[in-house]
Amino acid sequence: MNAVGSWCRMSSACALRTGPVAMRWRQRSTPSRAKERANISFFIFIMFFAVFGVIVLTELLLLERPPSGAPRSRYLESLQSLERRTEKGGDGGDQLPPAHSPQDAVWQPVAGTRFKFYVYSAYMERRTVAAVRVIAATRTHGTEPVVCRIWLTDNRTVTVKARVKPIRENWNMKYSATYVLCLLRGSGVKPQETVGASVAVVAAATPNRPPTNLLTVLDTEPGSGIDETLHVCVKPFHFSYSRADWLMEWFELNRILGATHFYMYNESLSAPVACLLEHYRKQGLVTLLPWKLPIVSKIEIRTEGQFAAFNDCLYRSMSSAGWLLVIDVDEIVIPRRERTLIALLTAMRAAYNPSAKAPSAFLFRNTFFYMHWEDDVEAPAPLVTARKTRRWASPHAIKNRSKYALRPRDAVELGNHFLWEMAPGVSCVGVPIERALLHHYRMVCEYGGMQCLTVPSVVDRTAHRWAEELMQRITAEKTSISKTCPI
């Protein structure tokens, strides 16, 4: 150490001289430190967005990749091997047999996928494409590739490529009702040969993995003598549906109007309603199917996966129904001239020029009958359809809350209020309100209580035409089930 330094440590005079210098240094360093902190904050900000961008980019890239644990090269090799087998007609001789018996109308998982993937039922398809059509539910966007393995009744086993097609009415939620089309082209298998076969949907990344699902392929070929039959399809029951008295009235009025069979899906029912449906099932009137879809309703998928139910109902009824009516259990289509819906539908088709192709689907305009509006003093019976006769003066427009009847053989994809796709050359038309209306017996006001008090309304007693017969049928049914059902 030099002499000046030693002297300065011992000298108060030196300390006095160096004090202002240190103060000036600290004053100059303050802006520098503020700038340094600003630079650090800016660096953290940039790093946050960089990390976020990497995460998003990784997620997008992984959507196109096989599940974790399956190398990309092995994934491509599996697909290429599958394509080679399919081009040769498919062998499948080295495939492991299914672990359980085939099932129908049960949600089963597809193993080996990164996202939820479930299958419910399978149908023969030959109108738009040669395929087995599987009703499924999986991710709406970025669906994972799968293949189909089919065990035919003549002991052949084939593995074919599949196309995953989300059903269009999915409200852009994370999961959607979906079609899986098991494509038969080049497999050497005709669509008719798949009826009665077993099919499994398997992740394409692991095509040799034993399947975790197995469905029976059902026939869709229309039978003879079914043109004048009317079946009814409704969305899944949920929240322990409990309106047993009303449901009996709904059933019996639809039967008077010509319905002979009902397809229903059970997520949850109250005990009285379950007993009532069992009563109708024993009569051969109801097909009641379990509906426990392991995807969160209204958060991950639209209400109870209802669009999968609508389209399962379409293909399930195709071989036995001349007409299919798609409505909710608080709605009834009321013809205004004819006595039955079959008579209405027949007359509507006959009205078209024979040289033109008659429509195969008819849309009915919706009108609300609010349950909290006053009862009709002229009601001929203590029934909802007799008491509640005040409705909106102006029905909704077509495709706005409308419901429909269709010939199942001519439809491809159903929505809630209209059809998304018909077979080639087939049309759909609206029904004039002077011919029929959709009576919607709404429990709550659609747009808030005050608006329901001011909306223009009229009294419509068309349903009174069936009141006497309806009351007689309900009385007889209640007597019939009084000992077994607490209705």
JSON list of C-alpha atoms in Angstrom, two decimals, residues 107 110 113-119 136-144 146 164-166 170 173-180 293 295 300-301:
[
{"chain": "A", "resi": 107, "resn": "TRP", "atom": "CA", "xyz": [-69.32, -45.82, -23.41]},
{"chain": "A", "resi": 110, "resn": "VAL", "atom": "CA", "xyz": [-59.89, -45.91, -26.51]},
{"chain": "A", "resi": 113, "resn": "THR", "atom": "CA", "xyz": [-54.59, -41.52, -26.68]},
{"chain": "A", "resi": 114, "resn": "ARG", "atom": "CA", "xyz": [-53.44, -38.35, -24.95]},
{"chain": "A", "resi": 115, "resn": "PHE", "atom": "CA", "xyz": [-56.96, -36.97, -24.66]},
{"chain": "A", "resi": 116, "resn": "LYS", "atom": "CA", "xyz": [-60.27, -38.52, -23.66]},
{"chain": "A", "resi": 117, "resn": "PHE", "atom": "CA", "xyz": [-61.65, -40.75, -26.39]},
{"chain": "A", "resi": 118, "resn": "TYR", "atom": "CA", "xyz": [-64.78, -42.90, -25.95]},
{"chain": "A", "resi": 119, "resn": "VAL", "atom": "CA", "xyz": [-66.91, -44.98, -28.30]},
{"chain": "A", "resi": 136, "resn": "ALA", "atom": "CA", "xyz": [-67.88, -41.52, -30.33]},
{"chain": "A", "resi": 137, "resn": "ALA", "atom": "CA", "xyz": [-66.78, -38.52, -28.28]},
{"chain": "A", "resi": 138, "resn": "THR", "atom": "CA", "xyz": [-63.32, -37.00, -28.23]},
{"chain": "A", "resi": 139, "resn": "ARG", "atom": "CA", "xyz": [-61.37, -33.77, -28.62]},
{"chain": "A", "resi": 140, "resn": "THR", "atom": "CA", "xyz": [-63.00, -31.28, -31.01]},
{"chain": "A", "resi": 141, "resn": "HIS", "atom": "CA", "xyz": [-59.78, -29.97, -32.55]},
{"chain": "A", "resi": 142, "resn": "GLY", "atom": "CA", "xyz": [-56.51, -31.81, -33.05]},
{"chain": "A", "resi": 143, "resn": "THR", "atom": "CA", "xyz": [-58.14, -35.23, -32.87]},
{"chain": "A", "resi": 144, "resn": "GLU", "atom": "CA", "xyz": [-55.72, -38.08, -32.51]},
{"chain": "A", "resi": 146, "resn": "VAL", "atom": "CA", "xyz": [-56.93, -44.04, -34.77]},
{"chain": "A", "resi": 164, "resn": "VAL", "atom": "CA", "xyz": [-62.37, -38.98, -37.14]},
{"chain": "A", "resi": 165, "resn": "LYS", "atom": "CA", "xyz": [-65.07, -36.41, -37.92]},
{"chain": "A", "resi": 166, "resn": "PRO", "atom": "CA", "xyz": [-66.46, -34.15, -35.16]},
{"chain": "A", "resi": 170, "resn": "ASN", "atom": "CA", "xyz": [-70.39, -28.88, -30.77]},
{"chain": "A", "resi": 173, "resn": "MET", "atom": "CA", "xyz": [-66.13, -26.84, -26.74]},
{"chain": "A", "resi": 174, "resn": "LYS", "atom": "CA", "xyz": [-63.03, -28.89, -25.90]},
{"chain": "A", "resi": 175, "resn": "TYR", "atom": "CA", "xyz": [-64.80, -32.21, -26.59]},
{"chain": "A", "resi": 176, "resn": "SER", "atom": "CA", "xyz": [-67.39, -33.07, -29.18]},
{"chain": "A", "resi": 177, "resn": "ALA", "atom": "CA", "xyz": [-69.73, -35.83, -30.24]},
{"chain": "A", "resi": 178, "resn": "THR", "atom": "CA", "xyz": [-67.83, -37.49, -33.07]},
{"chain": "A", "resi": 179, "resn": "TYR", "atom": "CA", "xyz": [-68.10, -39.96, -35.91]},
{"chain": "A", "resi": 180, "resn": "VAL", "atom": "CA", "xyz": [-65.30, -42.47, -36.42]},
{"chain": "A", "resi": 293, "resn": "LEU", "atom": "CA", "xyz": [-70.30, -40.40, -20.69]},
{"chain": "A", "resi": 295, "resn": "ILE", "atom": "CA", "xyz": [-66.70, -36.17, -19.99]},
{"chain": "A", "resi": 300, "resn": "GLU", "atom": "CA", "xyz": [-65.92, -29.99, -21.56]},
{"chain": "A", "resi": 301, "resn": "ILE", "atom": "CA", "xyz": [-68.82, -31.04, -23.82]}
]
